[in-house]
Structure formats: C-alpha cells, structure tokens
Short mmCIF file of C-alpha atoms and ligand atoms in Angstrom, two decimals:
data_model
loop_
_atom_site.label_atom_id
_atom_site.label_comp_id
_atom_site.label_asym_id
_atom_site.label_seq_id
_atom_site.Cartn_x
_atom_site.Cartn_y
_atom_site.Cartn_z
CA MET A 200 -17.61 8.44 -29.57
CA SER A 201 -14.29 9.53 -28.84
CA THR A 202 -13.03 9.26 -24.97
CA LEU A 203 -9.64 9.83 -22.88
CA CYS A 204 -9.05 7.36 -20.40
CA TRP A 205 -6.66 8.56 -17.69
CA VAL A 206 -4.74 6.09 -15.98
CA ARG A 207 -3.52 6.52 -12.75
CA ARG A 208 -2.98 3.91 -10.02
CA ASP A 209 -4.34 0.91 -12.71
CA LEU A 210 -1.27 0.52 -14.95
CA ARG A 211 -2.55 -2.26 -17.29
CA LEU A 212 -4.65 -3.09 -20.01
CA HIS A 213 -6.49 -5.78 -18.96
CA ASP A 214 -9.66 -6.19 -16.87
CA HIS A 215 -9.86 -2.60 -16.46
CA ALA A 216 -13.15 -0.64 -15.78
CA ALA A 217 -12.69 2.75 -17.01
CA LEU A 218 -10.99 1.70 -20.22
CA SER A 219 -13.14 -1.57 -21.16
CA HIS A 220 -16.16 0.87 -20.66
CA ALA A 221 -14.50 3.94 -23.03
CA LEU A 222 -13.45 0.87 -25.88
CA LYS A 223 -17.13 -0.31 -25.68
CA GLU A 224 -18.33 3.01 -26.45
CA GLY A 225 -15.67 4.05 -29.29
CA GLU A 226 -12.21 5.19 -29.95
CA ALA A 227 -10.21 5.94 -26.63
CA THR A 228 -7.12 7.23 -25.82
CA LEU A 229 -4.71 6.76 -22.71
CA VAL A 230 -3.33 9.22 -20.84
CA PHE A 231 -0.79 9.00 -17.69
CA VAL A 232 0.10 12.27 -16.20
CA PHE A 233 3.10 12.79 -13.92
CA ASP A 234 1.60 14.80 -11.28
CA LYS A 235 4.15 17.86 -10.59
CA LEU A 236 2.50 18.32 -6.93
CA ILE A 237 3.68 14.49 -6.16
CA LEU A 238 6.82 14.47 -7.28
CA GLU A 239 8.11 17.57 -6.16
CA LYS A 240 7.34 16.35 -2.70
CA LEU A 241 9.38 13.24 -2.94
CA LYS A 242 12.79 14.15 -1.67
CA ASP A 243 14.61 11.53 -3.03
CA LYS A 244 15.45 11.86 -6.58
CA HIS A 245 16.56 8.09 -6.92
CA ASP A 246 12.68 7.01 -5.61
CA ARG A 247 12.48 3.66 -7.12
CA ARG A 248 8.53 4.05 -7.28
CA LEU A 249 9.06 6.44 -10.32
CA SER A 250 11.23 3.42 -12.39
CA PHE A 251 8.35 1.05 -11.25
CA ILE A 252 5.77 3.45 -12.73
CA ILE A 253 7.80 3.96 -15.76
CA ASP A 254 8.64 0.44 -16.12
CA SER A 255 4.80 -0.40 -16.16
CA LEU A 256 4.10 2.32 -18.47
CA LYS A 257 6.59 0.96 -21.04
CA GLU A 258 5.18 -2.21 -21.02
CA MET A 259 1.77 -0.96 -21.73
CA GLU A 260 3.04 1.34 -24.47
CA GLU A 261 4.99 -1.67 -26.00
CA MET A 262 1.78 -3.64 -25.88
CA ILE A 263 -0.37 -1.24 -27.59
CA ARG A 264 2.12 -0.21 -30.23
CA HIS A 265 1.45 -3.26 -31.77
CA PHE A 266 -2.30 -1.68 -32.58
CA GLY A 267 -0.77 1.38 -33.96
CA SER A 268 -1.37 3.42 -30.47
CA SER A 269 0.48 5.11 -27.89
CA ILE A 270 0.08 6.55 -24.30
CA VAL A 271 0.10 9.82 -24.03
CA ILE A 272 2.04 11.23 -21.26
CA ARG A 273 1.88 14.51 -19.84
CA TYR A 274 3.98 16.51 -16.83
CA GLY A 275 2.27 18.97 -14.66
CA ASP A 276 -0.79 19.67 -12.43
CA PRO A 277 -3.32 17.04 -13.52
CA VAL A 278 -6.12 19.80 -12.98
CA GLU A 279 -5.03 21.61 -16.01
CA GLU A 280 -3.40 18.97 -18.30
CA ILE A 281 -6.36 16.82 -18.31
CA PRO A 282 -8.95 19.35 -19.70
CA ARG A 283 -6.20 20.69 -22.10
CA LEU A 284 -5.71 17.56 -23.49
CA ALA A 285 -9.59 16.59 -23.52
CA THR A 286 -9.70 19.90 -25.45
CA GLU A 287 -6.79 19.31 -27.75
CA LEU A 288 -8.26 15.64 -28.83
CA ARG A 289 -11.71 17.12 -29.11
CA VAL A 290 -13.01 14.08 -26.73
CA LYS A 291 -16.79 14.05 -25.39
CA ASN A 292 -15.53 12.19 -22.05
CA VAL A 293 -13.04 11.77 -19.69
CA TYR A 294 -12.95 8.04 -17.85
CA CYS A 295 -10.93 7.27 -15.06
CA ASN A 296 -11.16 4.73 -11.99
CA ARG A 297 -11.93 6.09 -8.73
CA ASP A 298 -9.36 7.00 -5.87
CA TYR A 299 -10.20 7.10 -2.66
CA GLU A 300 -7.25 9.23 -1.22
CA PRO A 301 -8.46 12.91 -0.01
CA TYR A 302 -6.14 14.61 -2.21
CA ALA A 303 -7.08 12.47 -5.17
CA LYS A 304 -10.69 13.03 -4.43
CA ASP A 305 -10.31 16.88 -4.24
CA ARG A 306 -8.15 16.65 -7.54
CA ASP A 307 -10.84 14.71 -9.52
CA THR A 308 -13.41 17.05 -8.31
CA LYS A 309 -11.41 20.02 -9.70
CA VAL A 310 -10.63 18.33 -13.00
CA GLY A 311 -14.61 16.97 -13.16
CA LYS A 312 -15.95 20.77 -12.95
CA ARG A 313 -13.35 22.12 -15.58
CA LEU A 314 -14.27 19.31 -17.91
CA LEU A 315 -17.92 20.43 -17.31
CA ALA A 316 -17.34 23.70 -18.19
CA GLN A 317 -15.74 22.82 -21.46
CA GLY A 318 -18.61 20.83 -22.26
CA ILE A 319 -17.11 17.39 -21.63
CA GLY A 320 -18.05 14.37 -19.10
CA PHE A 321 -16.12 13.28 -16.66
CA ASP A 322 -16.94 9.54 -15.46
CA GLN A 323 -15.12 7.62 -12.88
CA PHE A 324 -15.53 3.82 -12.33
CA LYS A 325 -15.34 1.56 -9.45
CA ASP A 326 -11.83 -0.29 -10.22
CA SER A 327 -9.17 -0.61 -7.22
CA VAL A 328 -11.55 -2.28 -4.51
CA PHE A 329 -13.68 -5.02 -5.35
CA PHE A 330 -16.81 -3.58 -2.71
CA GLU A 331 -17.14 0.09 -2.34
CA LYS A 332 -18.12 2.08 0.58
CA HIS A 333 -22.18 1.63 -0.10
CA GLU A 334 -21.70 -1.91 -1.22
CA VAL A 335 -20.97 -3.44 2.30
CA LEU A 336 -23.14 -2.27 4.88
CA THR A 337 -24.48 -3.04 8.84
CA ASN A 338 -27.93 -4.48 8.50
CA GLN A 339 -29.25 -1.34 9.90
CA GLY A 340 -27.70 0.68 7.22
CA GLY A 341 -24.38 1.96 8.79
CA VAL A 342 -21.14 1.91 7.67
CA TYR A 343 -18.92 -0.61 9.34
CA LYS A 344 -16.15 0.57 11.66
CA VAL A 345 -14.93 -2.78 12.73
CA PHE A 346 -12.88 -4.99 10.36
CA THR A 347 -14.30 -8.69 11.49
CA PRO A 348 -18.25 -7.89 11.15
CA TYR A 349 -17.35 -6.25 7.98
CA LYS A 350 -15.37 -9.04 6.17
CA ASN A 351 -18.37 -11.58 7.14
CA LYS A 352 -20.79 -9.00 5.56
CA TRP A 353 -18.19 -8.91 2.60
CA ILE A 354 -18.09 -12.67 2.16
CA GLU A 355 -22.02 -12.69 2.55
CA THR A 356 -22.49 -9.85 -0.05
CA PHE A 357 -20.16 -11.69 -2.47
CA GLU A 358 -22.00 -15.10 -2.15
CA THR A 359 -25.74 -13.69 -2.36
CA SER A 360 -24.19 -11.68 -5.87
CA GLY A 361 -23.58 -15.53 -7.00
CA LYS A 362 -19.86 -15.10 -6.23
CA VAL A 363 -20.02 -12.95 -9.81
CA ILE A 364 -16.74 -11.48 -10.28
CA PRO A 365 -16.45 -9.10 -13.29
CA ASP A 366 -14.02 -9.31 -16.08
CA PHE A 367 -13.69 -5.76 -17.89
CA THR A 368 -12.30 -7.05 -21.22
CA CYS A 369 -10.82 -4.43 -23.21
CA ASP A 370 -10.64 -4.26 -26.86
CA LEU A 371 -7.15 -3.07 -27.65
CA GLY A 372 -7.97 -2.91 -31.14
CA ARG A 373 -10.34 0.04 -30.75
CA LEU A 374 -7.39 2.19 -29.28
CA ARG A 375 -7.00 5.56 -31.39
CA LYS A 376 -4.06 5.09 -33.61
CA PHE A 377 -1.11 7.88 -33.47
CA LYS A 378 2.40 8.37 -33.36
CA ASN A 379 3.83 10.04 -30.44
CA SER A 380 7.49 11.35 -30.46
CA HIS A 381 7.33 11.87 -26.80
CA SER A 382 5.97 8.70 -25.46
CA ILE A 383 7.66 6.86 -22.79
CA LEU A 384 9.56 4.57 -24.81
CA ASP A 385 11.01 7.65 -27.04
CA HIS A 386 11.84 10.12 -24.37
CA ASP A 387 13.94 10.49 -21.45
CA TRP A 388 11.49 11.28 -19.42
CA TYR A 389 13.82 11.00 -15.99
CA ALA A 390 15.64 13.85 -17.32
CA ASP A 391 12.31 16.00 -17.82
CA LEU A 392 10.99 15.03 -14.07
CA GLY A 393 14.54 15.68 -12.48
CA PHE A 394 14.74 11.83 -11.30
CA VAL A 395 17.51 9.43 -11.36
CA GLU A 396 16.31 6.01 -12.86
CA THR A 397 16.61 3.24 -10.05
CA PRO A 398 15.10 0.04 -10.58
CA SER A 399 13.61 -1.91 -7.53
CA LEU A 400 14.28 -5.31 -7.60
CA LEU A 401 10.99 -6.15 -8.64
CA GLY A 402 10.49 -5.23 -12.07
CA GLY A 403 6.83 -3.31 -12.45
CA GLY A 404 4.37 -4.38 -15.03
CA THR A 405 1.75 -6.81 -15.63
CA THR A 406 3.94 -9.55 -16.89
CA ASN A 407 6.03 -9.38 -13.60
CA ALA A 408 2.68 -9.37 -11.52
CA LYS A 409 1.18 -12.59 -13.44
CA LYS A 410 4.37 -14.50 -12.89
CA ARG A 411 4.43 -13.85 -9.47
CA LEU A 412 0.72 -14.71 -8.69
CA ALA A 413 1.44 -17.80 -10.85
CA ASP A 414 4.22 -18.43 -8.34
CA PHE A 415 2.23 -18.04 -5.25
CA ALA A 416 -0.86 -20.04 -6.43
CA PRO A 417 0.74 -23.70 -5.36
CA ARG A 418 1.87 -21.91 -2.20
CA MET A 419 -1.40 -20.11 -1.41
CA SER A 420 -2.50 -23.36 0.62
CA ASP A 421 0.31 -22.76 3.24
CA TYR A 422 -0.51 -19.33 3.77
CA ALA A 423 -2.02 -19.39 7.02
CA GLU A 424 1.09 -20.65 8.85
CA ALA A 425 3.89 -19.77 6.29
CA ARG A 426 2.72 -16.07 6.28
CA ASN A 427 4.65 -15.36 9.91
CA PHE A 428 7.70 -16.19 8.74
CA PRO A 429 9.75 -13.29 7.13
CA ALA A 430 13.00 -15.49 6.89
CA ILE A 431 10.73 -17.54 4.06
CA PRO A 432 8.63 -16.77 1.04
CA GLY A 433 5.50 -17.26 2.62
CA THR A 434 3.33 -14.38 1.34
CA SER A 435 2.55 -13.41 -2.45
CA LEU A 436 4.75 -10.41 -2.61
CA LEU A 437 2.48 -9.05 -4.66
CA SER A 438 1.82 -5.45 -3.00
CA VAL A 439 3.92 -3.16 -5.32
CA TYR A 440 1.80 -4.49 -7.92
CA ILE A 441 -1.42 -4.41 -6.52
CA ARG A 442 -0.76 -0.74 -5.55
CA HIS A 443 0.44 0.44 -8.90
CA GLY A 444 -2.72 -1.64 -10.36
CA ASN A 445 -0.28 -4.10 -12.39
CA VAL A 446 -2.99 -6.79 -11.16
CA SER A 447 -6.52 -6.09 -10.82
CA VAL A 448 -8.35 -7.08 -7.65
CA ARG A 449 -10.65 -9.19 -9.38
CA ASP A 450 -7.95 -10.89 -10.27
CA LEU A 451 -6.98 -11.56 -6.65
CA VAL A 452 -10.39 -12.52 -5.75
CA ARG A 453 -10.50 -14.92 -8.46
CA ALA A 454 -7.08 -16.46 -7.23
CA GLY A 455 -8.26 -16.26 -3.73
CA THR A 456 -11.74 -18.02 -4.34
CA ALA A 457 -10.43 -20.42 -6.80
CA ARG A 458 -9.52 -22.78 -4.08
CA ARG A 459 -10.91 -23.99 -0.88
CA SER A 460 -7.66 -24.11 1.54
CA GLU A 461 -7.82 -22.76 4.85
CA GLY A 462 -4.59 -20.66 3.24
CA ALA A 463 -6.81 -19.38 0.55
CA LYS A 464 -9.35 -18.01 2.91
CA THR A 465 -6.78 -16.19 4.93
CA TRP A 466 -5.38 -14.79 1.77
CA LEU A 467 -9.17 -13.50 0.85
CA SER A 468 -8.96 -12.00 3.93
CA GLU A 469 -6.26 -10.05 3.62
CA ILE A 470 -7.65 -8.68 0.23
CA ILE A 471 -10.54 -7.86 2.21
CA TRP A 472 -8.62 -6.01 4.73
CA ARG A 473 -7.41 -3.80 1.80
CA ASP A 474 -11.18 -3.21 0.84
CA PHE A 475 -11.94 -2.17 4.54
CA TYR A 476 -8.98 0.43 4.75
CA HIS A 477 -9.92 2.17 1.53
CA MET A 478 -13.67 2.06 2.58
CA ILE A 479 -12.55 3.79 5.70
CA LEU A 480 -10.17 6.52 4.45
CA ASP A 481 -13.00 7.40 2.18
CA MET A 482 -15.62 7.69 5.01
CA TYR A 483 -13.32 8.98 7.61
CA PRO A 484 -10.75 11.06 6.27
CA HIS A 485 -9.51 12.49 9.22
CA VAL A 486 -7.72 9.35 9.85
CA THR A 487 -4.89 11.28 7.76
CA LYS A 488 -4.69 13.80 10.37
CA GLY A 489 -4.87 11.83 13.51
CA ALA A 490 -6.09 8.74 15.49
CA PHE A 491 -9.37 6.97 13.94
CA LYS A 492 -10.53 7.08 17.60
CA ARG A 493 -10.53 10.88 18.15
CA GLU A 494 -9.76 10.62 21.76
CA TYR A 495 -6.72 8.89 21.44
CA ASP A 496 -5.47 12.05 19.99
CA LYS A 497 -5.15 13.04 23.70
CA VAL A 498 -1.98 10.49 24.18
CA ILE A 499 1.31 12.58 24.61
CA PHE A 500 4.13 10.56 23.30
CA PRO A 501 7.14 11.32 25.02
CA GLY A 502 9.87 9.90 22.53
CA GLY A 503 11.92 12.07 20.65
CA ALA A 504 14.30 12.76 17.75
CA GLN A 505 17.11 10.37 19.13
CA GLU A 506 14.73 7.67 19.60
CA PHE A 507 13.13 8.31 16.20
CA LYS A 508 16.79 8.29 14.67
CA SER A 509 18.07 4.97 16.21
CA TRP A 510 14.30 3.39 14.92
CA GLU A 511 14.85 4.33 11.40
CA GLU A 512 18.73 3.84 11.19
CA GLY A 513 18.41 -0.04 12.70
CA GLN A 514 20.29 1.06 15.26
CA THR A 515 18.12 0.24 18.59
CA GLY A 516 19.65 -2.76 19.87
CA PHE A 517 16.53 -4.78 19.61
CA PRO A 518 17.81 -7.33 16.54
CA ILE A 519 14.38 -7.67 15.02
CA VAL A 520 13.61 -4.26 14.96
CA ASP A 521 17.04 -3.70 13.42
CA ALA A 522 16.76 -5.87 10.85
CA ALA A 523 13.74 -5.05 9.72
CA MET A 524 14.14 -1.59 9.30
CA ARG A 525 17.81 -2.04 7.53
CA CYS A 526 15.89 -4.55 5.16
CA LEU A 527 12.93 -1.55 4.39
CA ASN A 528 16.59 1.08 3.77
CA GLN A 529 18.01 -1.00 1.39
CA THR A 530 14.99 -2.57 -0.48
CA GLY A 531 12.09 -0.79 -0.04
CA MET A 532 10.02 -3.77 1.26
CA MET A 533 9.26 -5.08 4.83
CA HIS A 534 7.19 -8.51 5.58
CA ASN A 535 3.79 -7.89 7.37
CA ARG A 536 4.88 -9.33 10.50
CA LEU A 537 7.66 -6.88 10.76
CA ARG A 538 5.63 -4.03 9.93
CA MET A 539 3.76 -4.86 12.88
CA VAL A 540 6.69 -5.42 15.04
CA VAL A 541 8.23 -2.43 14.37
CA ALA A 542 5.29 0.00 14.36
CA SER A 543 4.56 -1.45 17.80
CA PHE A 544 8.01 -0.94 18.88
CA LEU A 545 8.18 2.86 17.92
CA CYS A 546 5.22 4.10 19.37
CA LYS A 547 4.90 1.48 22.64
CA THR A 548 8.42 0.90 23.22
CA LEU A 549 10.32 4.02 22.38
CA LEU A 550 6.94 5.90 22.80
CA VAL A 551 7.41 8.15 19.90
CA ASP A 552 4.16 9.51 18.03
CA TRP A 553 2.99 6.74 15.54
CA LYS A 554 2.65 9.44 12.93
CA HIS A 555 6.30 9.87 12.21
CA GLY A 556 6.42 6.08 11.71
CA GLU A 557 3.86 6.55 9.19
CA HIS A 558 5.50 9.06 7.47
CA TYR A 559 8.33 7.22 7.11
CA PHE A 560 7.11 4.48 6.02
CA ALA A 561 5.24 6.38 3.15
CA GLU A 562 8.71 7.82 2.18
CA LYS A 563 10.10 4.33 2.23
CA LEU A 564 7.80 1.86 1.40
CA LEU A 565 7.32 0.69 -2.42
CA ASP A 566 4.19 -0.58 -1.91
CA PHE A 567 3.12 2.68 0.01
CA ASP A 568 -0.43 2.98 -0.09
CA LEU A 569 -1.94 5.63 1.92
CA ALA A 570 -5.21 3.40 2.77
CA ALA A 571 -3.13 0.55 4.04
CA ASN A 572 -0.24 2.00 5.75
CA ASN A 573 -2.65 4.38 7.71
CA GLY A 574 -4.63 1.46 8.82
CA GLY A 575 -1.72 -0.69 9.70
CA TRP A 576 -0.40 2.08 12.05
CA GLN A 577 -3.45 2.90 13.83
CA TRP A 578 -3.85 -0.73 14.10
CA SER A 579 -0.40 -1.18 15.67
CA ALA A 580 -0.85 2.02 18.03
CA SER A 581 -4.13 0.84 18.69
CA THR A 582 -5.90 4.02 17.77
CA GLY A 583 -7.85 2.72 14.80
CA CYS A 584 -10.59 0.18 14.07
CA ASP A 585 -10.61 -3.40 15.37
CA ALA A 586 -7.28 -1.99 17.29
CA GLN A 587 -5.86 -4.36 19.37
CA PRO A 588 -6.50 -3.16 23.23
CA TYR A 589 -3.90 -0.64 23.94
CA PHE A 590 -2.56 -2.87 26.85
CA ARG A 591 -1.71 -5.45 23.81
CA ILE A 592 2.09 -4.38 23.36
CA PHE A 593 4.42 -7.15 20.87
CA ASN A 594 7.41 -8.02 22.92
CA PRO A 595 10.06 -7.66 20.67
CA TYR A 596 12.18 -10.45 22.00
CA SER A 597 9.41 -12.92 22.01
CA GLN A 598 8.28 -11.71 18.54
CA SER A 599 11.86 -12.68 17.29
CA GLU A 600 11.87 -15.92 18.82
CA LYS A 601 8.53 -17.14 17.52
CA PHE A 602 8.91 -15.70 13.87
CA ASP A 603 12.50 -15.73 12.87
CA PRO A 604 13.04 -18.90 15.07
CA LYS A 605 16.67 -19.80 14.03
CA GLY A 606 17.63 -16.04 13.61
CA GLU A 607 18.08 -16.41 9.66
CA PHE A 608 16.50 -13.11 8.97
CA ILE A 609 18.09 -11.16 11.79
CA ARG A 610 21.60 -12.97 10.36
CA GLN A 611 20.87 -11.60 6.80
CA TRP A 612 20.42 -7.83 8.04
CA VAL A 613 22.48 -7.44 11.03
CA PRO A 614 25.99 -8.66 10.22
CA GLU A 615 27.18 -7.88 13.66
CA LEU A 616 25.32 -10.61 15.17
CA ALA A 617 25.51 -13.26 12.23
CA HIS A 618 27.89 -15.50 14.38
CA LEU A 619 25.35 -16.22 17.09
CA ASN A 620 23.49 -18.88 17.58
CA ALA A 621 19.59 -19.43 17.64
CA ARG A 622 19.03 -18.97 21.28
CA GLU A 623 21.43 -16.04 21.63
CA ILE A 624 20.83 -13.86 18.73
CA HIS A 625 17.20 -12.49 19.69
CA LYS A 626 18.55 -10.86 23.22
CA PRO A 627 22.49 -10.89 22.45
CA ASP A 628 24.84 -10.39 25.47
CA PRO A 629 26.88 -7.28 24.74
CA LEU A 630 30.01 -9.51 25.45
CA MET A 631 29.17 -11.58 23.22
CA ALA A 632 28.38 -9.02 20.43
CA PRO A 633 30.59 -6.10 21.23
CA ASP A 634 30.24 -4.39 17.54
CA TYR A 635 26.26 -4.42 18.33
CA VAL A 636 24.50 -1.52 19.79
CA ARG A 637 23.15 -1.96 22.96
CA PRO A 638 19.31 -1.60 23.44
CA VAL A 639 18.31 2.36 23.57
CA VAL A 640 15.73 1.51 26.08
CA SER A 641 14.75 -1.04 28.42
CA TYR A 642 11.53 -3.01 26.98
CA GLU A 643 10.00 -3.68 30.42
CA LEU A 644 10.45 -0.35 31.93
CA ASN A 645 8.91 1.17 28.64
CA ARG A 646 5.85 -1.18 28.60
CA LYS A 647 5.16 -0.01 32.23
CA ARG A 648 5.37 3.64 30.74
CA CYS A 649 3.12 2.94 27.74
CA LEU A 650 0.27 1.77 29.61
CA ASP A 651 0.41 4.61 31.76
CA LEU A 652 0.46 6.74 28.73
CA TYR A 653 -2.74 5.28 27.60
CA SER A 654 -4.30 5.02 30.85
CA ILE A 655 -5.72 8.21 30.45
CA LEU A 656 -8.02 6.59 28.03
CA LYS A 657 -9.17 4.06 30.56
CA THR A 658 -12.50 5.99 30.84
CA THR A 659 -13.44 5.66 27.03
CA GLU A 660 -11.96 2.02 26.27
CA GLY A 661 -15.16 -0.05 25.67
C1 FAD B 750 2.08 -0.38 9.81
C2 FAD B 750 1.65 -1.15 8.67
C3 FAD B 750 1.97 -0.61 7.48
C4 FAD B 750 1.63 -1.06 6.27
N1 FAD B 750 1.77 -0.52 4.78
C5 FAD B 750 1.34 -0.84 3.92
C6 FAD B 750 1.08 -0.04 2.95
O1 FAD B 750 1.74 1.04 2.87
N2 FAD B 750 0.85 -0.53 1.80
C7 FAD B 750 0.11 -2.11 1.46
O2 FAD B 750 -0.03 -2.58 0.39
N3 FAD B 750 0.08 -2.58 2.62
C8 FAD B 750 0.52 -2.33 3.81
N4 FAD B 750 0.52 -3.05 5.24
C9 FAD B 750 -0.17 -4.18 4.97
C10 FAD B 750 1.01 -5.60 4.75
O3 FAD B 750 2.30 -5.51 5.56
C11 FAD B 750 1.50 -5.53 3.38
O4 FAD B 750 0.26 -5.56 2.55
C12 FAD B 750 2.08 -6.83 2.79
O5 FAD B 750 3.36 -7.19 3.61
C13 FAD B 750 2.41 -6.70 1.45
O6 FAD B 750 2.91 -8.03 1.55
P1 FAD B 750 2.62 -9.17 0.17
O7 FAD B 750 2.12 -8.49 -1.00
O8 FAD B 750 3.35 -10.63 0.16
O9 FAD B 750 0.92 -9.66 0.94
P2 FAD B 750 -0.01 -10.91 1.08
O10 FAD B 750 0.27 -11.29 2.61
O11 FAD B 750 0.49 -12.04 -0.06
O12 FAD B 750 -1.29 -9.82 0.80
C14 FAD B 750 -1.89 -9.92 -0.34
C15 FAD B 750 -2.28 -8.22 -0.46
O13 FAD B 750 -3.34 -8.47 0.41
C16 FAD B 750 -2.94 -6.90 0.71
N5 FAD B 750 -2.91 -6.66 2.13
C17 FAD B 750 -2.48 -7.95 3.14
N6 FAD B 750 -2.39 -7.53 4.15
C18 FAD B 750 -3.05 -6.29 4.34
C19 FAD B 750 -3.31 -5.45 5.42
N7 FAD B 750 -2.79 -5.76 7.01
N8 FAD B 750 -3.98 -3.96 5.25
C20 FAD B 750 -4.35 -3.95 3.49
N9 FAD B 750 -4.00 -4.57 2.87
C21 FAD B 750 -3.33 -5.83 3.11
C22 FAD B 750 -2.35 -6.35 0.19
O14 FAD B 750 -2.44 -6.04 -0.93
C23 FAD B 750 -1.25 -7.71 -0.10
O15 FAD B 750 -0.46 -7.27 -1.19
C24 FAD B 750 1.16 -2.20 6.30
C25 FAD B 750 1.09 -3.18 7.16
C26 FAD B 750 1.19 -2.55 8.96
C27 FAD B 750 1.18 -3.13 9.95
#
C-alpha cells in the first residue's frame, strides 16, 4: 500500500507516529507544505522561524537521500495541495500527526473531506503530546480545568500503564525512491516564498536538538532551583526544537523519567504543563479569543498605545522588564521567569490588555506555540486555569533582586546600567544612570489601580 505522510510540526525522522504507521504498511512519500495562509500573515520577511523550519527540512532531506528518497515540497493552501498531490501519486491514504490548534483542526477537517471525496483515506495520529484530551480525565470522567490535579492524574495514568513509552520506529528504507529537482536542498525556496534567510542562534534539526538534550541531561538534577535564574543556563533550551518536533515528546518523557532527582521531577512537570495547555486549547478553543474564565473579559484595561510601546521596546524604566524585552527583540528567546515577569508587568502594572502581549509574543518568539503562549498569558493575567489569584501581582523590583541578584542579566541587555553595582541596578537612581529612561508608571500606584480593576470580579472569584 502507498501512503502520503504529511509532516507539519513534527520535523524529524525518528519516533514519528504517522511516519512509523505509514512505513509499516508499505511504501510512503513525505510531503511538507509551506502554508501560504500562514506565511502571508508574517509581517517580518526575515522571520527566523522560517529558517529554522528550512534547516530542519534540509537535515531530513539529507538523511533520506541515503535511501534514494526525497521530501516533496509544496507552497500553497494545504487544503488544495494535499488532495492534489495524493491524486497525482495515486496513494491510498494520507497520514499525519494531530494538531490541536483551531486553524489546524479546521484545515485538517477540510483536507479529510476532500480526500474522502476522492476515495483516499485520511488518518491522524497522536504524536505531539504524551496524553490527549480523553486520556487524562477526572474520576467522574470530566475534563480537568486546573493544573495540579491534572498533573497528579497524568502521573497516575502513566504509572498504571506500566510506564510504557511507545517508540514509533521508522524504517526509512521503505520510503518511495524518486528524484526531486525542487527539493529543499536543490531549490531556492526563500525566493519563492518571498523571505530572506535569517538563521537563528539555534540551528534547526534533530542533531542540534539531541545535542541540547544531551547537554541538559547532567544539569537536570539542578533544574528545580537553577531554572529560575535567567543569567545561568538552568533550563534545557529545547522549546524551539519541541515546537517544531525535532525531538518527540516521548524523547522528553524518557529523559525526564530516567532520573529520580527533584530536578527531573520538576522538569517532567513542565512537560506535563505542555500537555495540559494543549488539552485546554483542544477542549476550550474560546481561549484564543478571550479569557478562559469568561467573566474575566469584563475587565477593561485602561493602558494604551504609549504604555505598550514602552514595553515592546524595552523602555519602561524597569530594568528587569527592559532587559527581558530587549533580549526577546534581538534573539527571539526569553527565559520563563522573565516571560512571567514581563507578562504580569504588561497587564498588571502598565494595565494593558494581556491579549496585546500575547499577540506580540506570537510574532517574536522562536518557540511560539499557541497553546503554551496562550496558557502562559492567561496564567499571568489570572484569567486562565490554575490562575494565581488576581491580587498576586509580580513586583518587578523584588523579582529582579531575587532572580538576577548580581544584575548580570540586566547588565547584558541594558548597557545604560552596566556601571551600577548589584544593589543599585534593580531600581536605579536617575542621578546615577542619567542615560536610562525614567519609570513610565509608578509600580505601587498602579498595583492599587490593578486591584480596583479586577475587583469587579470579587463576586465570582472562588
Ligand atoms: C507568558 C508566557 C508565554 C509563553 N509562551 C510560550 C510559547 O509560546 N512556547 C513555549 O514553548 N513555551 C511558552 N511558555 C512556557 C515557557 O516559558 C517556555 O516553554 C520555556 O521558557 C522554554 O525554555 P526551555 O526550553 O529552556 O524550557 P524548560 O524549562 O527546559 O522546559 C522544558 C520544556 O517544557 C515545556 N514547558 C516548560 N514550561 C512550560 C509552560 N509553562 N507551559 C507549557 N510548556 C512548558 C516547553 O516545551 C519546554 O521547552 C510561555 C510562558 C509564559 C509565562
């Protein structure tokens, strides 16, 4: 039997559910579609994420050339491209891995319908998460809305399954053999797509992903503590690879469960957060439009364009916030602690609607993932699941003192403050740092304003 295996956010050739199934059943052809509808919306024609994807595809192409095969590359609307290619190749089935984003679900439904009309099967497999929506339910069969009980049930489900972690092996020798003059290696796809090659600091592909995982493994035992400090390499830095599927989620669970340290447990719990947010997006797609707890949409944020501009440009006068935003703007990366600090700062100190921040992160983050980004913003704005109560507001000064105690991270990104010592740098005296912008708002004053804004919800807060 001949199958078309459509790769999307799963850019690897190992432990790949759809590809493994396709190759077990017979010959398979790999296809990747540059989605016109997504690419046209990207304003920045130097978007590093495209280079990351192309690098990943190039690595895959190099690997399968050893087997005389190639990846078919198309540019257009997948709803048209996939059924067209399936007909051209006369395949019996199209296989892919499930994607839980509303746009992807809608697209895949349309693709499935068209294929069905052409007498071609369309099957999707669980791959990008460890457990899907119906696999981790409350004892009453309900869907979890809060993280900690979800996590406990996730672990219980894993343990009662005998801790089995499937490995979807891929026999690449069974890929269809053909020559491809428009392959990702032989053709200038940047020119066709209207983008400029802009490599990121992190090179795409599975080899780089595996190197990062190997580099992190000995540091995992320190993770519980070290993960909070942006100036040191305390986290895995794998998110971009996870986002594009250069590693499988099962690779991560294997790494996290192979060790017994507190650090490994904490790291596994982050992987569970990821499953949780994907489940939330799948079950409650309204989160892409507004608050998870709908009553929170009643909060009207008074912060406007000027406050937002100071935030996005890293010119708020709050050193830790400005350092984090400048780092994001230059590298496309931001440490988790800082994401929480700047997100809380935007909506609870500058009083700007969190959805503007969510949108900005979506444009800038190399690891942008709708489920995790939306979940992170809703958590920070206290509108989501397992939200910190709204009255818990991150203090940018004390966060800075606690998590960048020597001011190393600030010094790296805010040169105007580089001469200040560890005591002075978190809340600089304007006389000592005349080149640095003054705080655009008063933290204390706006903290009170924030509490007033959210107080309209007092009656509904549990
Ligand atoms: C406002 C906000 C926005 C965020 N946006 C994104 C996003 O677009 N994409 C993204 O991958 N993560 C996002 N996160 C979660 C987290 O900040 C990043 O996953 C993490 O910083 C990536 O660094 P790392 O790979 O070194 O993570 P590690 O600490 O090594 O964690 C390992 C992996 O677990 C997953 N993970 C870790 N923390 C979380 C979390 N809180 N929620 C979901 N998954 C998690 C990621 O895949 C991460 O790579 C966001 C968090 C916040 C507060």
